[in-house]
Amino acid sequence: MSGFAEYEPGVARQTADVRVRPGELRDLDACAELIVSRTHGSAAERRERLVADLANPDKYIAVAVVGDEVVGYGGVIRHELKPDDPPTTAPTGYYLIGLIVSPAWRRHGIGELLTRDRMRWTAERADAVYYFANQANGAILDLNKNFGFTEVTRDFIFPGAPLEPGTCVLLRAALTDR
Ligand SMILES: CC(C)(COP(=O)(O)OP(=O)(O)OC[C@H]1O[C@@H](n2cnc3c(N)ncnc32)[C@H](O)[C@@H]1OP(=O)(O)O)[C@@H](O)C(=O)NCCC(=O)NCCS
């Protein structure tokens, strides 16, 4: 199981009364459940990591809410290259991570709203933003194409992310809102 959405270009977008805002403590149970629905593992442990992220000024949590329900999550982290890192380590910068929209709410423009909000947050801090994805994840690659991402490399590693060699692509977009 890939954990990707089925690639279905051209499907009509539906509308939703959705609000995207910075995550708060009360959202983190739902965020953790969304994340582990894809990555597996413990929701409680994931929630603890999100609690720490909330307190970290180099990290950002965005949530999408419909009524009282958290239906989407996306993060930003800052990654800093260290002198001893292997030469193919991904560059220093801010990275969009972990975007996930609840299956029942996909194709409503929510992933796009969460990405726009995270790019706004990053643009206040840097002049570029990165993300990486599996080359087979057509949904996220198409989504981010609309935000001006272009490929940097397919030969990279990222600390803490067990990427199968040759399967992922690293992309970058310039941010102009500074
Ligand atoms: C990828 C994901 C976040 C997209 O969320 P979403 O809210 O459904 O996406 P949006 O409705 O905002 O779609 C925006 C654009 O992305 C592209 N897109 C989104 N889902 C797609 C799909 N299943 N197939 C093809 N293109 C897709 C389309 O270009 C779409 O624009 P359009 O509506 O004009 O066609 C969602 O499918 C998901 O949670 N997938 C599983 C987790 C995942 O793979 N995350 C990425 C990790 S790097």
mmCIF file with all atom_site columns, C-alpha atoms and ligand atoms in Angstrom:
data_model
loop_
_atom_site.group_PDB
_atom_site.id
_atom_site.type_symbol
_atom_site.label_atom_id
_atom_site.label_alt_id
_atom_site.label_comp_id
_atom_site.label_asym_id
_atom_site.label_entity_id
_atom_site.label_seq_id
_atom_site.pdbx_PDB_ins_code
_atom_site.Cartn_x
_atom_site.Cartn_y
_atom_site.Cartn_z
_atom_site.occupancy
_atom_site.B_iso_or_equiv
_atom_site.pdbx_formal_charge
_atom_site.auth_seq_id
_atom_site.auth_comp_id
_atom_site.auth_asym_id
_atom_site.auth_atom_id
_atom_site.pdbx_PDB_model_num
ATOM   1   C CA  . MET A 1 1   ? 0.000   0.000  0.000   1.00 0.00 ? 1   MET A CA  1
ATOM   2   C CA  . SER A 1 2   ? 1.539   3.308  -1.115  1.00 0.00 ? 2   SER A CA  1
ATOM   3   C CA  . GLY A 1 3   ? -0.438  5.702  1.101   1.00 0.00 ? 3   GLY A CA  1
ATOM   4   C CA  . PHE A 1 4   ? -0.859  7.984  -1.929  1.00 0.00 ? 4   PHE A CA  1
ATOM   5   C CA  . ALA A 1 5   ? -4.197  9.125  -3.292  1.00 0.00 ? 5   ALA A CA  1
ATOM   6   C CA  . GLU A 1 6   ? -5.110  7.409  -6.524  1.00 0.00 ? 6   GLU A CA  1
ATOM   7   C CA  . TYR A 1 7   ? -3.847  9.552  -9.390  1.00 0.00 ? 7   TYR A CA  1
ATOM   8   C CA  . GLU A 1 8   ? -6.956  10.962 -11.058 1.00 0.00 ? 8   GLU A CA  1
ATOM   9   C CA  . PRO A 1 9   ? -6.141  14.091 -13.067 1.00 0.00 ? 9   PRO A CA  1
ATOM   10  C CA  . GLY A 1 10  ? -9.106  16.085 -14.363 1.00 0.00 ? 10  GLY A CA  1
ATOM   11  C CA  . VAL A 1 11  ? -11.554 15.129 -11.587 1.00 0.00 ? 11  VAL A CA  1
ATOM   12  C CA  . ALA A 1 12  ? -13.860 18.086 -10.896 1.00 0.00 ? 12  ALA A CA  1
ATOM   13  C CA  . ARG A 1 13  ? -13.125 19.903 -7.681  1.00 0.00 ? 13  ARG A CA  1
ATOM   14  C CA  . GLN A 1 14  ? -15.934 20.123 -5.102  1.00 0.00 ? 14  GLN A CA  1
ATOM   15  C CA  . THR A 1 15  ? -16.543 23.084 -2.838  1.00 0.00 ? 15  THR A CA  1
ATOM   16  C CA  . ALA A 1 16  ? -16.346 23.042 0.949   1.00 0.00 ? 16  ALA A CA  1
ATOM   17  C CA  . ASP A 1 17  ? -16.770 25.568 3.717   1.00 0.00 ? 17  ASP A CA  1
ATOM   18  C CA  . VAL A 1 18  ? -13.249 25.057 4.984   1.00 0.00 ? 18  VAL A CA  1
ATOM   19  C CA  . ARG A 1 19  ? -11.017 27.213 7.125   1.00 0.00 ? 19  ARG A CA  1
ATOM   20  C CA  . VAL A 1 20  ? -7.242  26.919 7.213   1.00 0.00 ? 20  VAL A CA  1
ATOM   21  C CA  . ARG A 1 21  ? -5.432  28.258 10.275  1.00 0.00 ? 21  ARG A CA  1
ATOM   22  C CA  . PRO A 1 22  ? -2.380  27.629 12.468  1.00 0.00 ? 22  PRO A CA  1
ATOM   23  C CA  . GLY A 1 23  ? -2.778  24.445 14.498  1.00 0.00 ? 23  GLY A CA  1
ATOM   24  C CA  . GLU A 1 24  ? -3.552  24.592 18.204  1.00 0.00 ? 24  GLU A CA  1
ATOM   25  C CA  . LEU A 1 25  ? -3.230  22.069 21.022  1.00 0.00 ? 25  LEU A CA  1
ATOM   26  C CA  . ARG A 1 26  ? -6.887  21.029 20.649  1.00 0.00 ? 26  ARG A CA  1
ATOM   27  C CA  . ASP A 1 27  ? -6.261  19.996 17.014  1.00 0.00 ? 27  ASP A CA  1
ATOM   28  C CA  . LEU A 1 28  ? -3.370  17.658 17.673  1.00 0.00 ? 28  LEU A CA  1
ATOM   29  C CA  . ASP A 1 29  ? -5.284  14.447 18.459  1.00 0.00 ? 29  ASP A CA  1
ATOM   30  C CA  . ALA A 1 30  ? -6.973  14.709 15.068  1.00 0.00 ? 30  ALA A CA  1
ATOM   31  C CA  . CYS A 1 31  ? -3.709  15.631 13.319  1.00 0.00 ? 31  CYS A CA  1
ATOM   32  C CA  . ALA A 1 32  ? -1.946  12.641 14.861  1.00 0.00 ? 32  ALA A CA  1
ATOM   33  C CA  . GLU A 1 33  ? -4.763  10.310 13.772  1.00 0.00 ? 33  GLU A CA  1
ATOM   34  C CA  . LEU A 1 34  ? -4.589  11.664 10.223  1.00 0.00 ? 34  LEU A CA  1
ATOM   35  C CA  . ILE A 1 35  ? -0.819  11.218 10.080  1.00 0.00 ? 35  ILE A CA  1
ATOM   36  C CA  . VAL A 1 36  ? -0.757  7.656  11.418  1.00 0.00 ? 36  VAL A CA  1
ATOM   37  C CA  . SER A 1 37  ? -3.578  6.663  9.066   1.00 0.00 ? 37  SER A CA  1
ATOM   38  C CA  . ARG A 1 38  ? -0.874  6.956  6.407   1.00 0.00 ? 38  ARG A CA  1
ATOM   39  C CA  . THR A 1 39  ? 2.404   6.287  8.201   1.00 0.00 ? 39  THR A CA  1
ATOM   40  C CA  . HIS A 1 40  ? 1.099   3.829  10.825  1.00 0.00 ? 40  HIS A CA  1
ATOM   41  C CA  . GLY A 1 41  ? 2.740   3.805  14.252  1.00 0.00 ? 41  GLY A CA  1
ATOM   42  C CA  . SER A 1 42  ? 1.420   5.226  17.484  1.00 0.00 ? 42  SER A CA  1
ATOM   43  C CA  . ALA A 1 43  ? -0.968  8.201  17.437  1.00 0.00 ? 43  ALA A CA  1
ATOM   44  C CA  . ALA A 1 44  ? -0.042  9.063  21.032  1.00 0.00 ? 44  ALA A CA  1
ATOM   45  C CA  . GLU A 1 45  ? 3.650   9.194  20.179  1.00 0.00 ? 45  GLU A CA  1
ATOM   46  C CA  . ARG A 1 46  ? 2.914   11.256 17.085  1.00 0.00 ? 46  ARG A CA  1
ATOM   47  C CA  . ARG A 1 47  ? 0.819   13.657 19.124  1.00 0.00 ? 47  ARG A CA  1
ATOM   48  C CA  . GLU A 1 48  ? 3.716   14.201 21.527  1.00 0.00 ? 48  GLU A CA  1
ATOM   49  C CA  . ARG A 1 49  ? 5.936   15.158 18.595  1.00 0.00 ? 49  ARG A CA  1
ATOM   50  C CA  . LEU A 1 50  ? 3.294   17.592 17.359  1.00 0.00 ? 50  LEU A CA  1
ATOM   51  C CA  . VAL A 1 51  ? 3.051   19.159 20.824  1.00 0.00 ? 51  VAL A CA  1
ATOM   52  C CA  . ALA A 1 52  ? 6.816   19.778 20.662  1.00 0.00 ? 52  ALA A CA  1
ATOM   53  C CA  . ASP A 1 53  ? 6.480   21.163 17.118  1.00 0.00 ? 53  ASP A CA  1
ATOM   54  C CA  . LEU A 1 54  ? 3.898   23.709 18.312  1.00 0.00 ? 54  LEU A CA  1
ATOM   55  C CA  . ALA A 1 55  ? 6.448   25.144 20.740  1.00 0.00 ? 55  ALA A CA  1
ATOM   56  C CA  . ASN A 1 56  ? 9.247   25.258 18.153  1.00 0.00 ? 56  ASN A CA  1
ATOM   57  C CA  . PRO A 1 57  ? 9.544   28.584 16.284  1.00 0.00 ? 57  PRO A CA  1
ATOM   58  C CA  . ASP A 1 58  ? 11.284  26.815 13.367  1.00 0.00 ? 58  ASP A CA  1
ATOM   59  C CA  . LYS A 1 59  ? 8.245   24.636 12.778  1.00 0.00 ? 59  LYS A CA  1
ATOM   60  C CA  . TYR A 1 60  ? 4.712   25.332 11.657  1.00 0.00 ? 60  TYR A CA  1
ATOM   61  C CA  . ILE A 1 61  ? 1.512   23.325 11.793  1.00 0.00 ? 61  ILE A CA  1
ATOM   62  C CA  . ALA A 1 62  ? -1.397  24.245 9.516   1.00 0.00 ? 62  ALA A CA  1
ATOM   63  C CA  . VAL A 1 63  ? -4.810  22.658 9.890   1.00 0.00 ? 63  VAL A CA  1
ATOM   64  C CA  . ALA A 1 64  ? -7.925  22.650 7.740   1.00 0.00 ? 64  ALA A CA  1
ATOM   65  C CA  . VAL A 1 65  ? -11.198 22.636 9.627   1.00 0.00 ? 65  VAL A CA  1
ATOM   66  C CA  . VAL A 1 66  ? -14.759 22.013 8.423   1.00 0.00 ? 66  VAL A CA  1
ATOM   67  C CA  . GLY A 1 67  ? -17.176 22.864 11.214  1.00 0.00 ? 67  GLY A CA  1
ATOM   68  C CA  . ASP A 1 68  ? -15.474 21.354 14.280  1.00 0.00 ? 68  ASP A CA  1
ATOM   69  C CA  . GLU A 1 69  ? -13.675 18.650 12.364  1.00 0.00 ? 69  GLU A CA  1
ATOM   70  C CA  . VAL A 1 70  ? -9.981  18.770 11.499  1.00 0.00 ? 70  VAL A CA  1
ATOM   71  C CA  . VAL A 1 71  ? -9.903  17.415 7.940   1.00 0.00 ? 71  VAL A CA  1
ATOM   72  C CA  . GLY A 1 72  ? -6.356  18.241 6.909   1.00 0.00 ? 72  GLY A CA  1
ATOM   73  C CA  . TYR A 1 73  ? -2.871  18.773 8.279   1.00 0.00 ? 73  TYR A CA  1
ATOM   74  C CA  . GLY A 1 74  ? 0.392   20.021 6.823   1.00 0.00 ? 74  GLY A CA  1
ATOM   75  C CA  . GLY A 1 75  ? 3.680   21.005 8.411   1.00 0.00 ? 75  GLY A CA  1
ATOM   76  C CA  . VAL A 1 76  ? 6.789   23.052 7.764   1.00 0.00 ? 76  VAL A CA  1
ATOM   77  C CA  . ILE A 1 77  ? 10.159  22.261 9.310   1.00 0.00 ? 77  ILE A CA  1
ATOM   78  C CA  . ARG A 1 78  ? 13.543  23.892 9.099   1.00 0.00 ? 78  ARG A CA  1
ATOM   79  C CA  . HIS A 1 79  ? 16.342  21.526 8.147   1.00 0.00 ? 79  HIS A CA  1
ATOM   80  C CA  . GLU A 1 80  ? 19.947  22.595 8.738   1.00 0.00 ? 80  GLU A CA  1
ATOM   81  C CA  . LEU A 1 81  ? 22.866  20.896 7.010   1.00 0.00 ? 81  LEU A CA  1
ATOM   82  C CA  . LYS A 1 82  ? 25.627  19.811 9.402   1.00 0.00 ? 82  LYS A CA  1
ATOM   83  C CA  . PRO A 1 83  ? 29.325  19.806 8.493   1.00 0.00 ? 83  PRO A CA  1
ATOM   84  C CA  . ASP A 1 84  ? 29.554  15.993 8.659   1.00 0.00 ? 84  ASP A CA  1
ATOM   85  C CA  . ASP A 1 85  ? 26.443  15.311 6.591   1.00 0.00 ? 85  ASP A CA  1
ATOM   86  C CA  . PRO A 1 86  ? 27.040  13.225 3.438   1.00 0.00 ? 86  PRO A CA  1
ATOM   87  C CA  . PRO A 1 87  ? 27.345  15.326 0.251   1.00 0.00 ? 87  PRO A CA  1
ATOM   88  C CA  . THR A 1 88  ? 23.954  14.238 -1.097  1.00 0.00 ? 88  THR A CA  1
ATOM   89  C CA  . THR A 1 89  ? 22.128  15.512 1.991   1.00 0.00 ? 89  THR A CA  1
ATOM   90  C CA  . ALA A 1 90  ? 19.240  17.859 1.122   1.00 0.00 ? 90  ALA A CA  1
ATOM   91  C CA  . PRO A 1 91  ? 20.101  21.577 1.397   1.00 0.00 ? 91  PRO A CA  1
ATOM   92  C CA  . THR A 1 92  ? 19.464  23.793 4.399   1.00 0.00 ? 92  THR A CA  1
ATOM   93  C CA  . GLY A 1 93  ? 16.051  25.400 4.314   1.00 0.00 ? 93  GLY A CA  1
ATOM   94  C CA  . TYR A 1 94  ? 12.382  25.170 5.112   1.00 0.00 ? 94  TYR A CA  1
ATOM   95  C CA  . TYR A 1 95  ? 10.570  22.027 4.002   1.00 0.00 ? 95  TYR A CA  1
ATOM   96  C CA  . LEU A 1 96  ? 6.863   21.387 3.524   1.00 0.00 ? 96  LEU A CA  1
ATOM   97  C CA  . ILE A 1 97  ? 6.167   18.054 5.154   1.00 0.00 ? 97  ILE A CA  1
ATOM   98  C CA  . GLY A 1 98  ? 3.405   15.606 5.930   1.00 0.00 ? 98  GLY A CA  1
ATOM   99  C CA  . LEU A 1 99  ? 0.499   17.042 3.971   1.00 0.00 ? 99  LEU A CA  1
ATOM   100 C CA  . ILE A 1 100 ? -2.578  14.890 4.414   1.00 0.00 ? 100 ILE A CA  1
ATOM   101 C CA  . VAL A 1 101 ? -6.267  15.457 3.780   1.00 0.00 ? 101 VAL A CA  1
ATOM   102 C CA  . SER A 1 102 ? -8.900  13.123 5.194   1.00 0.00 ? 102 SER A CA  1
ATOM   103 C CA  . PRO A 1 103 ? -10.003 10.777 2.349   1.00 0.00 ? 103 PRO A CA  1
ATOM   104 C CA  . ALA A 1 104 ? -13.631 11.961 2.591   1.00 0.00 ? 104 ALA A CA  1
ATOM   105 C CA  . TRP A 1 105 ? -12.535 15.559 1.987   1.00 0.00 ? 105 TRP A CA  1
ATOM   106 C CA  . ARG A 1 106 ? -10.104 15.152 -0.887  1.00 0.00 ? 106 ARG A CA  1
ATOM   107 C CA  . ARG A 1 107 ? -10.551 17.071 -4.162  1.00 0.00 ? 107 ARG A CA  1
ATOM   108 C CA  . HIS A 1 108 ? -12.086 20.080 -2.403  1.00 0.00 ? 108 HIS A CA  1
ATOM   109 C CA  . GLY A 1 109 ? -9.020  22.297 -2.771  1.00 0.00 ? 109 GLY A CA  1
ATOM   110 C CA  . ILE A 1 110 ? -7.978  21.691 0.849   1.00 0.00 ? 110 ILE A CA  1
ATOM   111 C CA  . GLY A 1 111 ? -4.473  20.441 0.106   1.00 0.00 ? 111 GLY A CA  1
ATOM   112 C CA  . GLU A 1 112 ? -3.983  23.557 -2.005  1.00 0.00 ? 112 GLU A CA  1
ATOM   113 C CA  . LEU A 1 113 ? -5.204  25.860 0.802   1.00 0.00 ? 113 LEU A CA  1
ATOM   114 C CA  . LEU A 1 114 ? -2.898  24.165 3.331   1.00 0.00 ? 114 LEU A CA  1
ATOM   115 C CA  . THR A 1 115 ? 0.026   24.575 0.959   1.00 0.00 ? 115 THR A CA  1
ATOM   116 C CA  . ARG A 1 116 ? -0.725  28.235 0.249   1.00 0.00 ? 116 ARG A CA  1
ATOM   117 C CA  . ASP A 1 117 ? -0.888  28.910 3.993   1.00 0.00 ? 117 ASP A CA  1
ATOM   118 C CA  . ARG A 1 118 ? 2.410   27.107 4.674   1.00 0.00 ? 118 ARG A CA  1
ATOM   119 C CA  . MET A 1 119 ? 4.092   28.995 1.845   1.00 0.00 ? 119 MET A CA  1
ATOM   120 C CA  . ARG A 1 120 ? 2.824   32.272 3.305   1.00 0.00 ? 120 ARG A CA  1
ATOM   121 C CA  . TRP A 1 121 ? 4.353   31.317 6.694   1.00 0.00 ? 121 TRP A CA  1
ATOM   122 C CA  . THR A 1 122 ? 7.640   30.330 5.071   1.00 0.00 ? 122 THR A CA  1
ATOM   123 C CA  . ALA A 1 123 ? 7.804   33.468 2.907   1.00 0.00 ? 123 ALA A CA  1
ATOM   124 C CA  . GLU A 1 124 ? 8.016   35.510 6.110   1.00 0.00 ? 124 GLU A CA  1
ATOM   125 C CA  . ARG A 1 125 ? 11.229  33.645 6.958   1.00 0.00 ? 125 ARG A CA  1
ATOM   126 C CA  . ALA A 1 126 ? 13.001  32.639 3.741   1.00 0.00 ? 126 ALA A CA  1
ATOM   127 C CA  . ASP A 1 127 ? 13.155  33.234 0.015   1.00 0.00 ? 127 ASP A CA  1
ATOM   128 C CA  . ALA A 1 128 ? 12.613  29.609 -0.961  1.00 0.00 ? 128 ALA A CA  1
ATOM   129 C CA  . VAL A 1 129 ? 10.834  26.481 0.212   1.00 0.00 ? 129 VAL A CA  1
ATOM   130 C CA  . TYR A 1 130 ? 11.499  22.794 -0.476  1.00 0.00 ? 130 TYR A CA  1
ATOM   131 C CA  . TYR A 1 131 ? 9.629   19.539 -0.326  1.00 0.00 ? 131 TYR A CA  1
ATOM   132 C CA  . PHE A 1 132 ? 10.282  15.996 -1.375  1.00 0.00 ? 132 PHE A CA  1
ATOM   133 C CA  . ALA A 1 133 ? 7.923   13.287 -2.481  1.00 0.00 ? 133 ALA A CA  1
ATOM   134 C CA  . ASN A 1 134 ? 7.869   9.853  -3.971  1.00 0.00 ? 134 ASN A CA  1
ATOM   135 C CA  . GLN A 1 135 ? 8.127   10.089 -7.761  1.00 0.00 ? 135 GLN A CA  1
ATOM   136 C CA  . ALA A 1 136 ? 5.003   7.896  -7.998  1.00 0.00 ? 136 ALA A CA  1
ATOM   137 C CA  . ASN A 1 137 ? 2.862   10.304 -5.944  1.00 0.00 ? 137 ASN A CA  1
ATOM   138 C CA  . GLY A 1 138 ? 1.227   12.080 -8.877  1.00 0.00 ? 138 GLY A CA  1
ATOM   139 C CA  . ALA A 1 139 ? -1.384  13.835 -6.727  1.00 0.00 ? 139 ALA A CA  1
ATOM   140 C CA  . ILE A 1 140 ? 1.116   15.815 -4.638  1.00 0.00 ? 140 ILE A CA  1
ATOM   141 C CA  . LEU A 1 141 ? 3.413   16.485 -7.591  1.00 0.00 ? 141 LEU A CA  1
ATOM   142 C CA  . ASP A 1 142 ? 0.509   17.948 -9.595  1.00 0.00 ? 142 ASP A CA  1
ATOM   143 C CA  . LEU A 1 143 ? -0.754  19.926 -6.596  1.00 0.00 ? 143 LEU A CA  1
ATOM   144 C CA  . ASN A 1 144 ? 2.619   21.555 -6.001  1.00 0.00 ? 144 ASN A CA  1
ATOM   145 C CA  . LYS A 1 145 ? 3.317   22.224 -9.679  1.00 0.00 ? 145 LYS A CA  1
ATOM   146 C CA  . ASN A 1 146 ? 0.748   25.020 -9.421  1.00 0.00 ? 146 ASN A CA  1
ATOM   147 C CA  . PHE A 1 147 ? 2.958   26.666 -6.767  1.00 0.00 ? 147 PHE A CA  1
ATOM   148 C CA  . GLY A 1 148 ? 6.014   26.911 -9.012  1.00 0.00 ? 148 GLY A CA  1
ATOM   149 C CA  . PHE A 1 149 ? 8.050   24.002 -7.654  1.00 0.00 ? 149 PHE A CA  1
ATOM   150 C CA  . THR A 1 150 ? 10.813  22.730 -9.896  1.00 0.00 ? 150 THR A CA  1
ATOM   151 C CA  . GLU A 1 151 ? 12.989  19.681 -9.513  1.00 0.00 ? 151 GLU A CA  1
ATOM   152 C CA  . VAL A 1 152 ? 16.345  19.999 -7.735  1.00 0.00 ? 152 VAL A CA  1
ATOM   153 C CA  . THR A 1 153 ? 17.513  16.380 -7.722  1.00 0.00 ? 153 THR A CA  1
ATOM   154 C CA  . ARG A 1 154 ? 16.526  12.746 -7.377  1.00 0.00 ? 154 ARG A CA  1
ATOM   155 C CA  . ASP A 1 155 ? 19.814  11.854 -5.721  1.00 0.00 ? 155 ASP A CA  1
ATOM   156 C CA  . PHE A 1 156 ? 19.487  13.013 -2.128  1.00 0.00 ? 156 PHE A CA  1
ATOM   157 C CA  . ILE A 1 157 ? 19.014  11.886 1.422   1.00 0.00 ? 157 ILE A CA  1
ATOM   158 C CA  . PHE A 1 158 ? 17.155  13.588 4.237   1.00 0.00 ? 158 PHE A CA  1
ATOM   159 C CA  . PRO A 1 159 ? 18.113  13.055 7.889   1.00 0.00 ? 159 PRO A CA  1
ATOM   160 C CA  . GLY A 1 160 ? 15.470  11.058 9.723   1.00 0.00 ? 160 GLY A CA  1
ATOM   161 C CA  . ALA A 1 161 ? 13.558  10.126 6.585   1.00 0.00 ? 161 ALA A CA  1
ATOM   162 C CA  . PRO A 1 162 ? 14.177  6.560  5.422   1.00 0.00 ? 162 PRO A CA  1
ATOM   163 C CA  . LEU A 1 163 ? 13.858  7.217  1.676   1.00 0.00 ? 163 LEU A CA  1
ATOM   164 C CA  . GLU A 1 164 ? 14.362  4.280  -0.639  1.00 0.00 ? 164 GLU A CA  1
ATOM   165 C CA  . PRO A 1 165 ? 17.236  5.325  -2.950  1.00 0.00 ? 165 PRO A CA  1
ATOM   166 C CA  . GLY A 1 166 ? 16.056  6.474  -6.383  1.00 0.00 ? 166 GLY A CA  1
ATOM   167 C CA  . THR A 1 167 ? 12.368  6.682  -5.483  1.00 0.00 ? 167 THR A CA  1
ATOM   168 C CA  . CYS A 1 168 ? 11.993  10.302 -4.394  1.00 0.00 ? 168 CYS A CA  1
ATOM   169 C CA  . VAL A 1 169 ? 12.363  13.745 -5.910  1.00 0.00 ? 169 VAL A CA  1
ATOM   170 C CA  . LEU A 1 170 ? 13.417  16.968 -4.172  1.00 0.00 ? 170 LEU A CA  1
ATOM   171 C CA  . LEU A 1 171 ? 11.794  20.201 -5.395  1.00 0.00 ? 171 LEU A CA  1
ATOM   172 C CA  . ARG A 1 172 ? 12.150  23.883 -4.645  1.00 0.00 ? 172 ARG A CA  1
ATOM   173 C CA  . ALA A 1 173 ? 10.012  26.983 -5.166  1.00 0.00 ? 173 ALA A CA  1
ATOM   174 C CA  . ALA A 1 174 ? 11.118  30.587 -4.916  1.00 0.00 ? 174 ALA A CA  1
ATOM   175 C CA  . LEU A 1 175 ? 9.094   32.765 -2.532  1.00 0.00 ? 175 LEU A CA  1
ATOM   176 C CA  . THR A 1 176 ? 8.519   36.329 -3.568  1.00 0.00 ? 176 THR A CA  1
ATOM   177 C CA  . ASP A 1 177 ? 6.306   37.673 -0.757  1.00 0.00 ? 177 ASP A CA  1
ATOM   178 C CA  . ARG A 1 178 ? 9.141   38.822 1.461   1.00 0.00 ? 178 ARG A CA  1
HETATM 179 C C1  . LIG B 2 .   ? -2.155  14.800 -1.920  1.00 0.00 ? 1   LIG B C1  1
HETATM 180 C C2  . LIG B 2 .   ? -3.361  15.300 -1.096  1.00 0.00 ? 1   LIG B C2  1
HETATM 181 C C3  . LIG B 2 .   ? -2.872  16.002 0.143   1.00 0.00 ? 1   LIG B C3  1
HETATM 182 C C4  . LIG B 2 .   ? -4.164  16.266 -1.979  1.00 0.00 ? 1   LIG B C4  1
HETATM 183 O O1  . LIG B 2 .   ? -5.172  16.877 -1.177  1.00 0.00 ? 1   LIG B O1  1
HETATM 184 P P1  . LIG B 2 .   ? -6.540  17.426 -1.798  1.00 0.00 ? 1   LIG B P1  1
HETATM 185 O O2  . LIG B 2 .   ? -7.162  18.306 -0.796  1.00 0.00 ? 1   LIG B O2  1
HETATM 186 O O3  . LIG B 2 .   ? -7.347  16.293 -2.307  1.00 0.00 ? 1   LIG B O3  1
HETATM 187 O O4  . LIG B 2 .   ? -6.003  18.252 -3.058  1.00 0.00 ? 1   LIG B O4  1
HETATM 188 P P2  . LIG B 2 .   ? -6.728  19.526 -3.718  1.00 0.00 ? 1   LIG B P2  1
HETATM 189 O O5  . LIG B 2 .   ? -8.196  19.271 -3.824  1.00 0.00 ? 1   LIG B O5  1
HETATM 190 O O6  . LIG B 2 .   ? -6.280  20.759 -3.041  1.00 0.00 ? 1   LIG B O6  1
HETATM 191 O O7  . LIG B 2 .   ? -6.113  19.448 -5.187  1.00 0.00 ? 1   LIG B O7  1
HETATM 192 C C5  . LIG B 2 .   ? -5.306  20.482 -5.746  1.00 0.00 ? 1   LIG B C5  1
HETATM 193 C C6  . LIG B 2 .   ? -4.691  19.987 -7.035  1.00 0.00 ? 1   LIG B C6  1
HETATM 194 O O8  . LIG B 2 .   ? -3.841  18.853 -6.751  1.00 0.00 ? 1   LIG B O8  1
HETATM 195 C C7  . LIG B 2 .   ? -3.949  17.874 -7.800  1.00 0.00 ? 1   LIG B C7  1
HETATM 196 N N1  . LIG B 2 .   ? -4.523  16.646 -7.249  1.00 0.00 ? 1   LIG B N1  1
HETATM 197 C C8  . LIG B 2 .   ? -5.000  16.456 -6.004  1.00 0.00 ? 1   LIG B C8  1
HETATM 198 N N2  . LIG B 2 .   ? -5.377  15.176 -5.828  1.00 0.00 ? 1   LIG B N2  1
HETATM 199 C C9  . LIG B 2 .   ? -5.151  14.555 -7.005  1.00 0.00 ? 1   LIG B C9  1
HETATM 200 C C10 . LIG B 2 .   ? -5.333  13.210 -7.441  1.00 0.00 ? 1   LIG B C10 1
HETATM 201 N N3  . LIG B 2 .   ? -5.834  12.264 -6.642  1.00 0.00 ? 1   LIG B N3  1
HETATM 202 N N4  . LIG B 2 .   ? -4.966  12.898 -8.717  1.00 0.00 ? 1   LIG B N4  1
HETATM 203 C C11 . LIG B 2 .   ? -4.459  13.844 -9.543  1.00 0.00 ? 1   LIG B C11 1
HETATM 204 N N5  . LIG B 2 .   ? -4.261  15.131 -9.173  1.00 0.00 ? 1   LIG B N5  1
HETATM 205 C C12 . LIG B 2 .   ? -4.595  15.477 -7.911  1.00 0.00 ? 1   LIG B C12 1
HETATM 206 C C13 . LIG B 2 .   ? -4.851  18.484 -8.858  1.00 0.00 ? 1   LIG B C13 1
HETATM 207 O O9  . LIG B 2 .   ? -4.010  19.194 -9.758  1.00 0.00 ? 1   LIG B O9  1
HETATM 208 C C14 . LIG B 2 .   ? -5.690  19.453 -8.037  1.00 0.00 ? 1   LIG B C14 1
HETATM 209 O O10 . LIG B 2 .   ? -6.165  20.542 -8.795  1.00 0.00 ? 1   LIG B O10 1
HETATM 210 P P3  . LIG B 2 .   ? -7.622  20.477 -9.492  1.00 0.00 ? 1   LIG B P3  1
HETATM 211 O O11 . LIG B 2 .   ? -8.619  20.366 -8.391  1.00 0.00 ? 1   LIG B O11 1
HETATM 212 O O12 . LIG B 2 .   ? -7.700  21.757 -10.221 1.00 0.00 ? 1   LIG B O12 1
HETATM 213 O O13 . LIG B 2 .   ? -7.590  19.239 -10.379 1.00 0.00 ? 1   LIG B O13 1
HETATM 214 C C15 . LIG B 2 .   ? -4.291  14.104 -0.706  1.00 0.00 ? 1   LIG B C15 1
HETATM 215 O O14 . LIG B 2 .   ? -4.572  13.331 -1.829  1.00 0.00 ? 1   LIG B O14 1
HETATM 216 C C16 . LIG B 2 .   ? -3.689  13.205 0.351   1.00 0.00 ? 1   LIG B C16 1
HETATM 217 O O15 . LIG B 2 .   ? -3.877  13.393 1.549   1.00 0.00 ? 1   LIG B O15 1
HETATM 218 N N6  . LIG B 2 .   ? -2.939  12.161 -0.114  1.00 0.00 ? 1   LIG B N6  1
HETATM 219 C C17 . LIG B 2 .   ? -2.301  11.209 0.809   1.00 0.00 ? 1   LIG B C17 1
HETATM 220 C C18 . LIG B 2 .   ? -1.121  11.823 1.514   1.00 0.00 ? 1   LIG B C18 1
HETATM 221 C C19 . LIG B 2 .   ? -0.001  12.279 0.594   1.00 0.00 ? 1   LIG B C19 1
HETATM 222 O O16 . LIG B 2 .   ? 0.347   11.630 -0.380  1.00 0.00 ? 1   LIG B O16 1
HETATM 223 N N7  . LIG B 2 .   ? 0.613   13.416 0.949   1.00 0.00 ? 1   LIG B N7  1
HETATM 224 C C20 . LIG B 2 .   ? 1.746   13.969 0.261   1.00 0.00 ? 1   LIG B C20 1
HETATM 225 C C21 . LIG B 2 .   ? 2.995   13.580 0.944   1.00 0.00 ? 1   LIG B C21 1
HETATM 226 S S1  . LIG B 2 .   ? 4.454   14.254 0.130   1.00 0.00 ? 1   LIG B S1  1
#
